[in-house]
Amino acid sequence: MAASDMRNRRHVQLLLMEYKRCSSSSQQAARQAGGGAKGTSQAAQNLKSGISLQEALQILNVDAKLDPKQVQKNYEHLFSVNERSKGGSFYIQSKRNRGPNFAVARRACSTLAGCLGQANKESTLKNLETMEVPKLLKILGPGFDAAVLVPLCLYDGKPSVILTVRSTRLKKHSGEVSFPGGMRDIDEDAQTTALRETYEELGIPAESVEVWGVLPTMLNKSRIKVKPVLGHLGELRHEQLAPNLDEVAEVFAPPLAQLCDPCCWEDVHAKYGGYSFVMPGFLVQHRVWGLTGLILHVVLQALLPQHYTRNVPKPVLLKPDH
């Protein structure tokens, strides 16, 4: 499938209709509404738009076995997080035109074996110190409202990072991919907040985390100042995790080699605060985007500069008529 762009709601609506039509629960209803010719016509419209059903499933963060109602819910959420009426807008540009290159990924895994060692830790911290901070982050000023832990680990013998899918029971950011973390308590520093929240969400005790350092403060879409904390868990097995199901629906650990594969990258173009900018995203087990995608991008730049060669354009100040 050729590379494609998703630039407005109409494209996703077409895909959503096609998904419903392809599901077994809606096939009969589709026939009653006009027969197979109508479905064929709709599929042709989708092909003309250059977007595949599989891309739609990835963009909406669902799998092919999920009920169409869940697709509809994710679709509505996708376009409610940054409404124009609130000063923002975005579209997604998929960079993937083929599946992940597993042969390349296997070779990368062997070369990344020592990336979580002491030598690379020191190199990573130096890279973070010298990394240019965008103007959009510099204007945030001192202090922070929340903190997250970026938990590096050896998972199934591969250098990986732990991510969570937030429970649908949560009122804010439900169903989204995130790092463990949350709002700070009074007089807490970022490290204390991140470790406390990680224990509450995943059952990982603070003493088992080697904190490497703290990243620059970042702003999420709710205008909350978030401080990312980089940590190393050592070797980790899935059974060592004890997710709090009230907050976490799923835990997964994409290998760093996979995250370095350009086939797993996507760009999210956004307008906010008078700027137009690109937010880096990733298509792995789940779709990683937004602030989580940005934090992951910064960590990979510092941790694996020779393997993660992604170039994200700098924010551009918009003209008044934009």
PDB file of C-alpha atoms in Angstrom:
ATOM      1  CA  MET A   1       0.000   0.000   0.000  1.00  0.00           C
ATOM      2  CA  ALA A   2       1.402   3.374  -0.999  1.00  0.00           C
ATOM      3  CA  ALA A   3       2.122   5.984   1.687  1.00  0.00           C
ATOM      4  CA  SER A   4      -0.916   8.119   2.429  1.00  0.00           C
ATOM      5  CA  ASP A   5      -2.117  11.166   4.269  1.00  0.00           C
ATOM      6  CA  MET A   6      -5.071  11.561   6.569  1.00  0.00           C
ATOM      7  CA  ARG A   7      -5.886  15.250   6.429  1.00  0.00           C
ATOM      8  CA  ASN A   8      -9.496  15.668   7.560  1.00  0.00           C
ATOM      9  CA  ARG A   9     -12.478  14.000   9.119  1.00  0.00           C
ATOM     10  CA  ARG A  10     -13.963  12.884   5.819  1.00  0.00           C
ATOM     11  CA  HIS A  11     -11.114  10.421   5.219  1.00  0.00           C
ATOM     12  CA  VAL A  12     -11.589   8.814   8.601  1.00  0.00           C
ATOM     13  CA  GLN A  13     -15.355   8.758   8.158  1.00  0.00           C
ATOM     14  CA  LEU A  14     -14.893   6.793   4.950  1.00  0.00           C
ATOM     15  CA  LEU A  15     -12.610   4.351   6.720  1.00  0.00           C
ATOM     16  CA  LEU A  16     -14.936   4.011   9.654  1.00  0.00           C
ATOM     17  CA  MET A  17     -17.846   3.226   7.335  1.00  0.00           C
ATOM     18  CA  GLU A  18     -15.714   0.647   5.544  1.00  0.00           C
ATOM     19  CA  TYR A  19     -14.702  -0.954   8.826  1.00  0.00           C
ATOM     20  CA  LYS A  20     -18.325  -1.259   9.927  1.00  0.00           C
ATOM     21  CA  ARG A  21     -19.249  -2.705   6.547  1.00  0.00           C
ATOM     22  CA  CYS A  22     -16.468  -5.298   6.823  1.00  0.00           C
ATOM     23  CA  SER A  23     -17.512  -6.421  10.301  1.00  0.00           C
ATOM     24  CA  SER A  24     -19.697  -9.512  10.481  1.00  0.00           C
ATOM     25  CA  SER A  25     -22.237  -7.759  12.701  1.00  0.00           C
ATOM     26  CA  SER A  26     -22.961  -5.113  10.074  1.00  0.00           C
ATOM     27  CA  GLN A  27     -22.766  -7.086   6.815  1.00  0.00           C
ATOM     28  CA  GLN A  28     -26.425  -8.030   6.903  1.00  0.00           C
ATOM     29  CA  ALA A  29     -27.515  -4.496   7.715  1.00  0.00           C
ATOM     30  CA  ALA A  30     -25.408  -3.193   4.841  1.00  0.00           C
ATOM     31  CA  ARG A  31     -27.082  -5.593   2.413  1.00  0.00           C
ATOM     32  CA  GLN A  32     -30.504  -4.500   3.628  1.00  0.00           C
ATOM     33  CA  ALA A  33     -29.504  -0.846   3.173  1.00  0.00           C
ATOM     34  CA  GLY A  34     -28.593  -1.229  -0.461  1.00  0.00           C
ATOM     35  CA  GLY A  35     -26.686  -4.377  -1.273  1.00  0.00           C
ATOM     36  CA  GLY A  36     -23.071  -5.136  -2.025  1.00  0.00           C
ATOM     37  CA  ALA A  37     -22.759  -2.565  -4.830  1.00  0.00           C
ATOM     38  CA  LYS A  38     -22.976   0.277  -2.324  1.00  0.00           C
ATOM     39  CA  GLY A  39     -20.243  -1.301  -0.220  1.00  0.00           C
ATOM     40  CA  THR A  40     -18.051  -1.773  -3.285  1.00  0.00           C
ATOM     41  CA  SER A  41     -18.538   1.889  -4.208  1.00  0.00           C
ATOM     42  CA  GLN A  42     -17.580   2.974  -0.701  1.00  0.00           C
ATOM     43  CA  ALA A  43     -14.451   0.815  -0.775  1.00  0.00           C
ATOM     44  CA  ALA A  44     -13.497   2.417  -4.096  1.00  0.00           C
ATOM     45  CA  GLN A  45     -13.805   5.855  -2.491  1.00  0.00           C
ATOM     46  CA  ASN A  46     -11.434   4.749   0.236  1.00  0.00           C
ATOM     47  CA  LEU A  47      -8.885   3.511  -2.295  1.00  0.00           C
ATOM     48  CA  LYS A  48      -9.154   6.799  -4.145  1.00  0.00           C
ATOM     49  CA  SER A  49      -8.363   8.576  -0.877  1.00  0.00           C
ATOM     50  CA  GLY A  50      -5.231   6.416  -0.636  1.00  0.00           C
ATOM     51  CA  ILE A  51      -5.965   5.020   2.832  1.00  0.00           C
ATOM     52  CA  SER A  52      -6.202   1.354   3.703  1.00  0.00           C
ATOM     53  CA  LEU A  53      -8.491  -0.262   6.242  1.00  0.00           C
ATOM     54  CA  GLN A  54      -5.412  -1.536   8.098  1.00  0.00           C
ATOM     55  CA  GLU A  55      -4.078   2.016   8.437  1.00  0.00           C
ATOM     56  CA  ALA A  56      -7.443   3.097   9.804  1.00  0.00           C
ATOM     57  CA  LEU A  57      -7.278   0.399  12.480  1.00  0.00           C
ATOM     58  CA  GLN A  58      -3.766   1.534  13.446  1.00  0.00           C
ATOM     59  CA  ILE A  59      -4.703   5.211  13.506  1.00  0.00           C
ATOM     60  CA  LEU A  60      -7.771   4.538  15.650  1.00  0.00           C
ATOM     61  CA  ASN A  61      -5.707   2.292  17.966  1.00  0.00           C
ATOM     62  CA  VAL A  62      -7.930  -0.790  17.637  1.00  0.00           C
ATOM     63  CA  ASP A  63      -7.594  -4.295  16.270  1.00  0.00           C
ATOM     64  CA  ALA A  64      -9.663  -6.037  13.638  1.00  0.00           C
ATOM     65  CA  LYS A  65     -11.609  -8.101  16.203  1.00  0.00           C
ATOM     66  CA  LEU A  66     -12.907  -5.076  18.091  1.00  0.00           C
ATOM     67  CA  ASP A  67     -16.555  -4.085  17.975  1.00  0.00           C
ATOM     68  CA  PRO A  68     -17.359  -1.186  15.610  1.00  0.00           C
ATOM     69  CA  LYS A  69     -18.784   0.751  18.577  1.00  0.00           C
ATOM     70  CA  GLN A  70     -15.288   0.893  20.063  1.00  0.00           C
ATOM     71  CA  VAL A  71     -13.941   2.144  16.738  1.00  0.00           C
ATOM     72  CA  GLN A  72     -16.593   4.881  16.768  1.00  0.00           C
ATOM     73  CA  LYS A  73     -15.625   5.835  20.332  1.00  0.00           C
ATOM     74  CA  ASN A  74     -11.928   6.091  19.444  1.00  0.00           C
ATOM     75  CA  TYR A  75     -12.779   8.017  16.290  1.00  0.00           C
ATOM     76  CA  GLU A  76     -14.788  10.592  18.223  1.00  0.00           C
ATOM     77  CA  HIS A  77     -11.992  10.909  20.788  1.00  0.00           C
ATOM     78  CA  LEU A  78      -9.372  11.392  18.058  1.00  0.00           C
ATOM     79  CA  PHE A  79     -11.066  14.598  16.908  1.00  0.00           C
ATOM     80  CA  SER A  80     -12.202  15.904  20.301  1.00  0.00           C
ATOM     81  CA  VAL A  81      -8.698  16.238  21.807  1.00  0.00           C
ATOM     82  CA  ASN A  82      -7.774  19.308  19.778  1.00  0.00           C
ATOM     83  CA  GLU A  83     -10.881  21.096  18.482  1.00  0.00           C
ATOM     84  CA  ARG A  84     -10.488  24.234  16.393  1.00  0.00           C
ATOM     85  CA  SER A  85     -12.828  26.045  18.802  1.00  0.00           C
ATOM     86  CA  LYS A  86     -10.127  25.587  21.465  1.00  0.00           C
ATOM     87  CA  GLY A  87      -7.419  27.119  19.307  1.00  0.00           C
ATOM     88  CA  GLY A  88      -5.902  24.025  17.763  1.00  0.00           C
ATOM     89  CA  SER A  89      -6.128  21.602  14.868  1.00  0.00           C
ATOM     90  CA  PHE A  90      -4.177  18.622  13.623  1.00  0.00           C
ATOM     91  CA  TYR A  91      -3.939  15.987  10.963  1.00  0.00           C
ATOM     92  CA  ILE A  92      -1.945  12.794  10.741  1.00  0.00           C
ATOM     93  CA  GLN A  93       0.511  11.959   8.006  1.00  0.00           C
ATOM     94  CA  SER A  94       1.447   8.317   7.871  1.00  0.00           C
ATOM     95  CA  LYS A  95       5.048   7.619   6.876  1.00  0.00           C
ATOM     96  CA  ARG A  96       4.623   3.853   6.639  1.00  0.00           C
ATOM     97  CA  ASN A  97       4.467   2.256   3.228  1.00  0.00           C
ATOM     98  CA  ARG A  98       5.422  -1.261   4.283  1.00  0.00           C
ATOM     99  CA  GLY A  99       5.609  -3.403   7.364  1.00  0.00           C
ATOM    100  CA  PRO A 100       8.455  -3.308   9.892  1.00  0.00           C
ATOM    101  CA  ASN A 101      11.759  -4.665   8.582  1.00  0.00           C
ATOM    102  CA  PHE A 102      12.238  -7.536  11.017  1.00  0.00           C
ATOM    103  CA  ALA A 103      15.625  -8.519   9.569  1.00  0.00           C
ATOM    104  CA  VAL A 104      16.916  -5.008  10.264  1.00  0.00           C
ATOM    105  CA  ALA A 105      15.266  -5.059  13.686  1.00  0.00           C
ATOM    106  CA  ARG A 106      17.014  -8.317  14.617  1.00  0.00           C
ATOM    107  CA  ARG A 107      20.403  -6.894  13.619  1.00  0.00           C
ATOM    108  CA  ALA A 108      19.665  -3.716  15.565  1.00  0.00           C
ATOM    109  CA  CYS A 109      18.774  -5.730  18.680  1.00  0.00           C
ATOM    110  CA  SER A 110      22.227  -7.307  18.683  1.00  0.00           C
ATOM    111  CA  THR A 111      23.969  -3.930  18.333  1.00  0.00           C
ATOM    112  CA  LEU A 112      21.815  -2.339  21.067  1.00  0.00           C
ATOM    113  CA  ALA A 113      22.676  -4.991  23.658  1.00  0.00           C
ATOM    114  CA  GLY A 114      24.827  -2.616  25.729  1.00  0.00           C
ATOM    115  CA  CYS A 115      22.766   0.533  25.304  1.00  0.00           C
ATOM    116  CA  LEU A 116      21.450   0.352  28.895  1.00  0.00           C
ATOM    117  CA  GLY A 117      24.918  -0.012  30.443  1.00  0.00           C
ATOM    118  CA  GLN A 118      26.817   2.521  32.530  1.00  0.00           C
ATOM    119  CA  ALA A 119      28.849   3.933  29.641  1.00  0.00           C
ATOM    120  CA  ASN A 120      25.791   4.713  27.549  1.00  0.00           C
ATOM    121  CA  LYS A 121      23.994   6.089  30.610  1.00  0.00           C
ATOM    122  CA  GLU A 122      26.684   8.762  30.959  1.00  0.00           C
ATOM    123  CA  SER A 123      26.576   9.463  27.240  1.00  0.00           C
ATOM    124  CA  THR A 124      22.781   9.780  27.356  1.00  0.00           C
ATOM    125  CA  LEU A 125      22.872  12.297  30.212  1.00  0.00           C
ATOM    126  CA  LYS A 126      25.467  14.384  28.359  1.00  0.00           C
ATOM    127  CA  ASN A 127      23.283  14.344  25.256  1.00  0.00           C
ATOM    128  CA  LEU A 128      20.286  15.506  27.286  1.00  0.00           C
ATOM    129  CA  GLU A 129      22.305  18.363  28.778  1.00  0.00           C
ATOM    130  CA  THR A 130      23.457  19.615  25.382  1.00  0.00           C
ATOM    131  CA  MET A 131      20.170  18.996  23.570  1.00  0.00           C
ATOM    132  CA  GLU A 132      18.576  22.144  22.190  1.00  0.00           C
ATOM    133  CA  VAL A 133      15.295  22.877  23.942  1.00  0.00           C
ATOM    134  CA  PRO A 134      12.578  24.264  21.606  1.00  0.00           C
ATOM    135  CA  LYS A 135      11.315  27.759  22.323  1.00  0.00           C
ATOM    136  CA  LEU A 136       7.872  26.334  23.028  1.00  0.00           C
ATOM    137  CA  LEU A 137       9.334  24.507  26.043  1.00  0.00           C
ATOM    138  CA  LYS A 138      11.571  27.342  27.215  1.00  0.00           C
ATOM    139  CA  ILE A 139       8.624  29.666  27.833  1.00  0.00           C
ATOM    140  CA  LEU A 140       7.007  27.307  30.366  1.00  0.00           C
ATOM    141  CA  GLY A 141       9.057  28.696  33.244  1.00  0.00           C
ATOM    142  CA  PRO A 142      10.030  26.931  36.481  1.00  0.00           C
ATOM    143  CA  GLY A 143       8.000  24.313  38.338  1.00  0.00           C
ATOM    144  CA  PHE A 144       5.871  21.400  37.183  1.00  0.00           C
ATOM    145  CA  ASP A 145       2.398  19.962  37.754  1.00  0.00           C
ATOM    146  CA  ALA A 146       2.964  16.269  37.039  1.00  0.00           C
ATOM    147  CA  ALA A 147       5.747  13.759  36.419  1.00  0.00           C
ATOM    148  CA  VAL A 148       6.087  10.505  34.463  1.00  0.00           C
ATOM    149  CA  LEU A 149       8.681   7.743  34.527  1.00  0.00           C
ATOM    150  CA  VAL A 150      10.295   6.597  31.267  1.00  0.00           C
ATOM    151  CA  PRO A 151      11.115   3.000  32.355  1.00  0.00           C
ATOM    152  CA  LEU A 152      13.914   1.473  30.316  1.00  0.00           C
ATOM    153  CA  CYS A 153      14.452  -2.256  30.845  1.00  0.00           C
ATOM    154  CA  LEU A 154      15.569  -5.569  29.392  1.00  0.00           C
ATOM    155  CA  TYR A 155      12.274  -7.221  28.467  1.00  0.00           C
ATOM    156  CA  ASP A 156      12.513 -10.738  27.024  1.00  0.00           C
ATOM    157  CA  GLY A 157      16.228 -10.063  26.732  1.00  0.00           C
ATOM    158  CA  LYS A 158      15.746  -6.991  24.508  1.00  0.00           C
ATOM    159  CA  PRO A 159      16.355  -3.347  25.456  1.00  0.00           C
ATOM    160  CA  SER A 160      12.820  -1.969  25.697  1.00  0.00           C
ATOM    161  CA  VAL A 161      10.664   0.714  27.269  1.00  0.00           C
ATOM    162  CA  ILE A 162       7.521   0.136  29.351  1.00  0.00           C
ATOM    163  CA  LEU A 163       4.315   1.829  28.188  1.00  0.00           C
ATOM    164  CA  THR A 164       0.751   1.576  29.438  1.00  0.00           C
ATOM    165  CA  VAL A 165      -2.697   1.884  27.917  1.00  0.00           C
ATOM    166  CA  ARG A 166      -4.831   3.989  30.236  1.00  0.00           C
ATOM    167  CA  SER A 167      -8.040   2.428  31.518  1.00  0.00           C
ATOM    168  CA  THR A 168     -11.323   3.465  29.905  1.00  0.00           C
ATOM    169  CA  ARG A 169     -12.611   4.006  33.453  1.00  0.00           C
ATOM    170  CA  LEU A 170     -10.530   7.162  33.705  1.00  0.00           C
ATOM    171  CA  LYS A 171     -12.198  10.471  32.886  1.00  0.00           C
ATOM    172  CA  LYS A 172      -9.124  12.041  31.276  1.00  0.00           C
ATOM    173  CA  HIS A 173      -7.013  10.585  28.460  1.00  0.00           C
ATOM    174  CA  SER A 174      -8.786   7.215  28.735  1.00  0.00           C
ATOM    175  CA  GLY A 175      -7.612   4.565  26.295  1.00  0.00           C
ATOM    176  CA  GLU A 176      -4.481   6.513  25.397  1.00  0.00           C
ATOM    177  CA  VAL A 177      -0.918   5.225  25.558  1.00  0.00           C
ATOM    178  CA  SER A 178       1.180   6.828  28.278  1.00  0.00           C
ATOM    179  CA  PHE A 179       4.112   6.433  30.623  1.00  0.00           C
ATOM    180  CA  PRO A 180       3.329   5.646  34.276  1.00  0.00           C
ATOM    181  CA  GLY A 181       2.922   8.913  36.172  1.00  0.00           C
ATOM    182  CA  GLY A 182       0.541  11.501  37.502  1.00  0.00           C
ATOM    183  CA  MET A 183       0.011  14.742  39.374  1.00  0.00           C
ATOM    184  CA  ARG A 184       2.507  15.804  42.020  1.00  0.00           C
ATOM    185  CA  ASP A 185       1.686  16.012  45.705  1.00  0.00           C
ATOM    186  CA  ILE A 186       2.629  19.102  47.713  1.00  0.00           C
ATOM    187  CA  ASP A 187       6.399  19.541  48.157  1.00  0.00           C
ATOM    188  CA  GLU A 188       7.226  16.501  45.962  1.00  0.00           C
ATOM    189  CA  ASP A 189      10.048  16.646  43.463  1.00  0.00           C
ATOM    190  CA  ALA A 190       9.687  15.080  40.011  1.00  0.00           C
ATOM    191  CA  GLN A 191      11.542  11.888  40.908  1.00  0.00           C
ATOM    192  CA  THR A 192       9.380  11.222  43.976  1.00  0.00           C
ATOM    193  CA  THR A 193       6.173  11.830  42.024  1.00  0.00           C
ATOM    194  CA  ALA A 194       7.187   9.599  39.106  1.00  0.00           C
ATOM    195  CA  LEU A 195       8.297   6.705  41.338  1.00  0.00           C
ATOM    196  CA  ARG A 196       5.215   6.930  43.562  1.00  0.00           C
ATOM    197  CA  GLU A 197       2.864   6.883  40.585  1.00  0.00           C
ATOM    198  CA  THR A 198       4.770   4.021  38.937  1.00  0.00           C
ATOM    199  CA  TYR A 199       4.351   1.904  42.065  1.00  0.00           C
ATOM    200  CA  GLU A 200       0.644   2.759  42.264  1.00  0.00           C
ATOM    201  CA  GLU A 201       0.053   1.904  38.600  1.00  0.00           C
ATOM    202  CA  LEU A 202       2.390  -1.043  37.983  1.00  0.00           C
ATOM    203  CA  GLY A 203       3.508  -2.279  41.406  1.00  0.00           C
ATOM    204  CA  ILE A 204       7.162  -1.497  40.656  1.00  0.00           C
ATOM    205  CA  PRO A 205       8.838  -0.440  43.945  1.00  0.00           C
ATOM    206  CA  ALA A 206      10.897   2.752  43.928  1.00  0.00           C
ATOM    207  CA  GLU A 207      14.027   0.962  45.145  1.00  0.00           C
ATOM    208  CA  SER A 208      14.089  -1.221  42.010  1.00  0.00           C
ATOM    209  CA  VAL A 209      14.393   1.818  39.727  1.00  0.00           C
ATOM    210  CA  GLU A 210      17.785   3.347  38.948  1.00  0.00           C
ATOM    211  CA  VAL A 211      16.983   6.967  38.163  1.00  0.00           C
ATOM    212  CA  TRP A 212      19.217   8.292  35.397  1.00  0.00           C
ATOM    213  CA  GLY A 213      18.059  11.879  35.178  1.00  0.00           C
ATOM    214  CA  VAL A 214      15.262  14.345  34.445  1.00  0.00           C
ATOM    215  CA  LEU A 215      14.219  15.707  31.046  1.00  0.00           C
ATOM    216  CA  PRO A 216      13.066  19.274  30.301  1.00  0.00           C
ATOM    217  CA  THR A 217       9.524  20.163  31.382  1.00  0.00           C
ATOM    218  CA  MET A 218       6.936  19.601  28.642  1.00  0.00           C
ATOM    219  CA  LEU A 219       3.357  20.751  28.149  1.00  0.00           C
ATOM    220  CA  ASN A 220       0.499  18.370  27.387  1.00  0.00           C
ATOM    221  CA  LYS A 221      -2.701  19.212  25.503  1.00  0.00           C
ATOM    222  CA  SER A 222      -4.446  20.096  28.796  1.00  0.00           C
ATOM    223  CA  ARG A 223      -1.722  22.714  29.456  1.00  0.00           C
ATOM    224  CA  ILE A 224      -0.292  20.690  32.349  1.00  0.00           C
ATOM    225  CA  LYS A 225       3.476  21.016  32.832  1.00  0.00           C
ATOM    226  CA  VAL A 226       4.911  17.491  32.888  1.00  0.00           C
ATOM    227  CA  LYS A 227       8.425  16.543  34.040  1.00  0.00           C
ATOM    228  CA  PRO A 228       9.694  13.234  32.521  1.00  0.00           C
ATOM    229  CA  VAL A 229      12.091  11.157  34.659  1.00  0.00           C
ATOM    230  CA  LEU A 230      14.367   8.655  32.918  1.00  0.00           C
ATOM    231  CA  GLY A 231      14.930   5.398  34.809  1.00  0.00           C
ATOM    232  CA  HIS A 232      16.315   1.882  34.345  1.00  0.00           C
ATOM    233  CA  LEU A 233      14.586  -1.215  35.754  1.00  0.00           C
ATOM    234  CA  GLY A 234      17.156  -3.835  34.746  1.00  0.00           C
ATOM    235  CA  GLU A 235      15.792  -7.203  33.600  1.00  0.00           C
ATOM    236  CA  LEU A 236      12.006  -7.364  33.791  1.00  0.00           C
ATOM    237  CA  ARG A 237       9.466 -10.135  33.236  1.00  0.00           C
ATOM    238  CA  HIS A 238       5.781  -9.564  32.624  1.00  0.00           C
ATOM    239  CA  GLU A 239       4.807 -11.500  35.745  1.00  0.00           C
ATOM    240  CA  GLN A 240       6.722  -8.992  37.869  1.00  0.00           C
ATOM    241  CA  LEU A 241       4.198  -6.319  36.961  1.00  0.00           C
ATOM    242  CA  ALA A 242       1.029  -5.808  38.991  1.00  0.00           C
ATOM    243  CA  PRO A 243      -1.077  -3.316  37.007  1.00  0.00           C
ATOM    244  CA  ASN A 244      -3.771  -1.359  38.841  1.00  0.00           C
ATOM    245  CA  LEU A 245      -6.759  -2.150  36.618  1.00  0.00           C
ATOM    246  CA  ASP A 246      -8.562   0.998  37.738  1.00  0.00           C
ATOM    247  CA  GLU A 247      -5.860   3.001  35.967  1.00  0.00           C
ATOM    248  CA  VAL A 248      -4.122   0.648  33.530  1.00  0.00           C
ATOM    249  CA  ALA A 249      -5.842  -1.451  30.870  1.00  0.00           C
ATOM    250  CA  GLU A 250      -2.680  -2.952  29.383  1.00  0.00           C
ATOM    251  CA  VAL A 251       1.108  -2.907  29.731  1.00  0.00           C
ATOM    252  CA  PHE A 252       3.410  -3.453  26.755  1.00  0.00           C
ATOM    253  CA  ALA A 253       7.133  -3.073  26.116  1.00  0.00           C
ATOM    254  CA  PRO A 254       8.179  -2.210  22.537  1.00  0.00           C
ATOM    255  CA  PRO A 255      11.862  -2.985  21.868  1.00  0.00           C
ATOM    256  CA  LEU A 256      14.055   0.057  21.295  1.00  0.00           C
ATOM    257  CA  ALA A 257      15.167  -1.503  17.997  1.00  0.00           C
ATOM    258  CA  GLN A 258      11.581  -1.464  16.765  1.00  0.00           C
ATOM    259  CA  LEU A 259      11.141   2.178  17.790  1.00  0.00           C
ATOM    260  CA  CYS A 260      14.272   3.035  15.762  1.00  0.00           C
ATOM    261  CA  ASP A 261      12.785   1.478  12.616  1.00  0.00           C
ATOM    262  CA  PRO A 262      11.491   4.235  10.269  1.00  0.00           C
ATOM    263  CA  CYS A 263       8.665   1.909   9.257  1.00  0.00           C
ATOM    264  CA  CYS A 264       7.168   2.443  12.716  1.00  0.00           C
ATOM    265  CA  TRP A 265       7.229   6.251  12.583  1.00  0.00           C
ATOM    266  CA  GLU A 266       4.409   8.663  11.843  1.00  0.00           C
ATOM    267  CA  ASP A 267       4.090  12.459  12.001  1.00  0.00           C
ATOM    268  CA  VAL A 268       1.292  14.382  13.691  1.00  0.00           C
ATOM    269  CA  HIS A 269       1.049  17.933  12.377  1.00  0.00           C
ATOM    270  CA  ALA A 270      -0.476  20.415  14.797  1.00  0.00           C
ATOM    271  CA  LYS A 271      -1.185  24.108  15.284  1.00  0.00           C
ATOM    272  CA  TYR A 272      -1.069  25.526  18.770  1.00  0.00           C
ATOM    273  CA  GLY A 273      -0.197  28.814  20.451  1.00  0.00           C
ATOM    274  CA  GLY A 274       0.491  30.524  17.131  1.00  0.00           C
ATOM    275  CA  TYR A 275       2.918  27.812  15.982  1.00  0.00           C
ATOM    276  CA  SER A 276       2.745  25.006  13.434  1.00  0.00           C
ATOM    277  CA  PHE A 277       4.795  21.972  14.436  1.00  0.00           C
ATOM    278  CA  VAL A 278       5.287  18.234  13.991  1.00  0.00           C
ATOM    279  CA  MET A 279       4.737  15.797  16.858  1.00  0.00           C
ATOM    280  CA  PRO A 280       6.582  12.484  16.415  1.00  0.00           C
ATOM    281  CA  GLY A 281       4.438   9.363  16.717  1.00  0.00           C
ATOM    282  CA  PHE A 282       5.070   5.616  16.620  1.00  0.00           C
ATOM    283  CA  LEU A 283       2.999   2.699  15.334  1.00  0.00           C
ATOM    284  CA  VAL A 284       3.949  -0.351  17.396  1.00  0.00           C
ATOM    285  CA  GLN A 285       1.652  -2.652  19.413  1.00  0.00           C
ATOM    286  CA  HIS A 286      -0.438   0.450  19.988  1.00  0.00           C
ATOM    287  CA  ARG A 287      -0.296   3.912  18.505  1.00  0.00           C
ATOM    288  CA  VAL A 288       2.009   6.184  20.529  1.00  0.00           C
ATOM    289  CA  TRP A 289       1.545   9.891  19.951  1.00  0.00           C
ATOM    290  CA  GLY A 290       1.016  13.241  21.665  1.00  0.00           C
ATOM    291  CA  LEU A 291       3.183  14.065  24.658  1.00  0.00           C
ATOM    292  CA  THR A 292       4.146  10.395  25.111  1.00  0.00           C
ATOM    293  CA  GLY A 293       5.440  10.259  21.544  1.00  0.00           C
ATOM    294  CA  LEU A 294       7.390  13.480  22.052  1.00  0.00           C
ATOM    295  CA  ILE A 295       9.016  12.245  25.286  1.00  0.00           C
ATOM    296  CA  LEU A 296       9.919   8.951  23.626  1.00  0.00           C
ATOM    297  CA  HIS A 297      11.438  10.822  20.693  1.00  0.00           C
ATOM    298  CA  VAL A 298      13.631  12.965  22.982  1.00  0.00           C
ATOM    299  CA  VAL A 299      14.790   9.903  24.963  1.00  0.00           C
ATOM    300  CA  LEU A 300      15.684   7.957  21.810  1.00  0.00           C
ATOM    301  CA  GLN A 301      17.610  10.932  20.430  1.00  0.00           C
ATOM    302  CA  ALA A 302      19.729  11.060  23.585  1.00  0.00           C
ATOM    303  CA  LEU A 303      20.013   7.307  24.180  1.00  0.00           C
ATOM    304  CA  LEU A 304      20.587   6.016  20.641  1.00  0.00           C
ATOM    305  CA  PRO A 305      21.734   8.898  18.405  1.00  0.00           C
ATOM    306  CA  GLN A 306      23.478   6.521  15.964  1.00  0.00           C
ATOM    307  CA  HIS A 307      20.442   4.279  15.544  1.00  0.00           C
ATOM    308  CA  TYR A 308      17.534   6.728  15.917  1.00  0.00           C
ATOM    309  CA  THR A 309      18.174   9.047  12.986  1.00  0.00           C
ATOM    310  CA  ARG A 310      14.797  10.730  12.843  1.00  0.00           C
ATOM    311  CA  ASN A 311      14.638  14.397  11.837  1.00  0.00           C
ATOM    312  CA  VAL A 312      11.622  16.327  13.129  1.00  0.00           C
ATOM    313  CA  PRO A 313      11.198  19.870  11.769  1.00  0.00           C
ATOM    314  CA  LYS A 314      11.390  22.772  14.205  1.00  0.00           C
ATOM    315  CA  PRO A 315       8.162  24.637  15.118  1.00  0.00           C
ATOM    316  CA  VAL A 316       7.236  27.413  12.678  1.00  0.00           C
ATOM    317  CA  LEU A 317       5.614  30.676  13.759  1.00  0.00           C
ATOM    318  CA  LEU A 318       2.372  31.092  11.837  1.00  0.00           C
ATOM    319  CA  LYS A 319       1.421  34.245   9.965  1.00  0.00           C
ATOM    320  CA  PRO A 320      -1.514  36.231  11.429  1.00  0.00           C
ATOM    321  CA  ASP A 321      -3.940  35.041   8.714  1.00  0.00           C
ATOM    322  CA  HIS A 322      -3.386  31.388   9.765  1.00  0.00           C
TER     323      HIS A 322
END
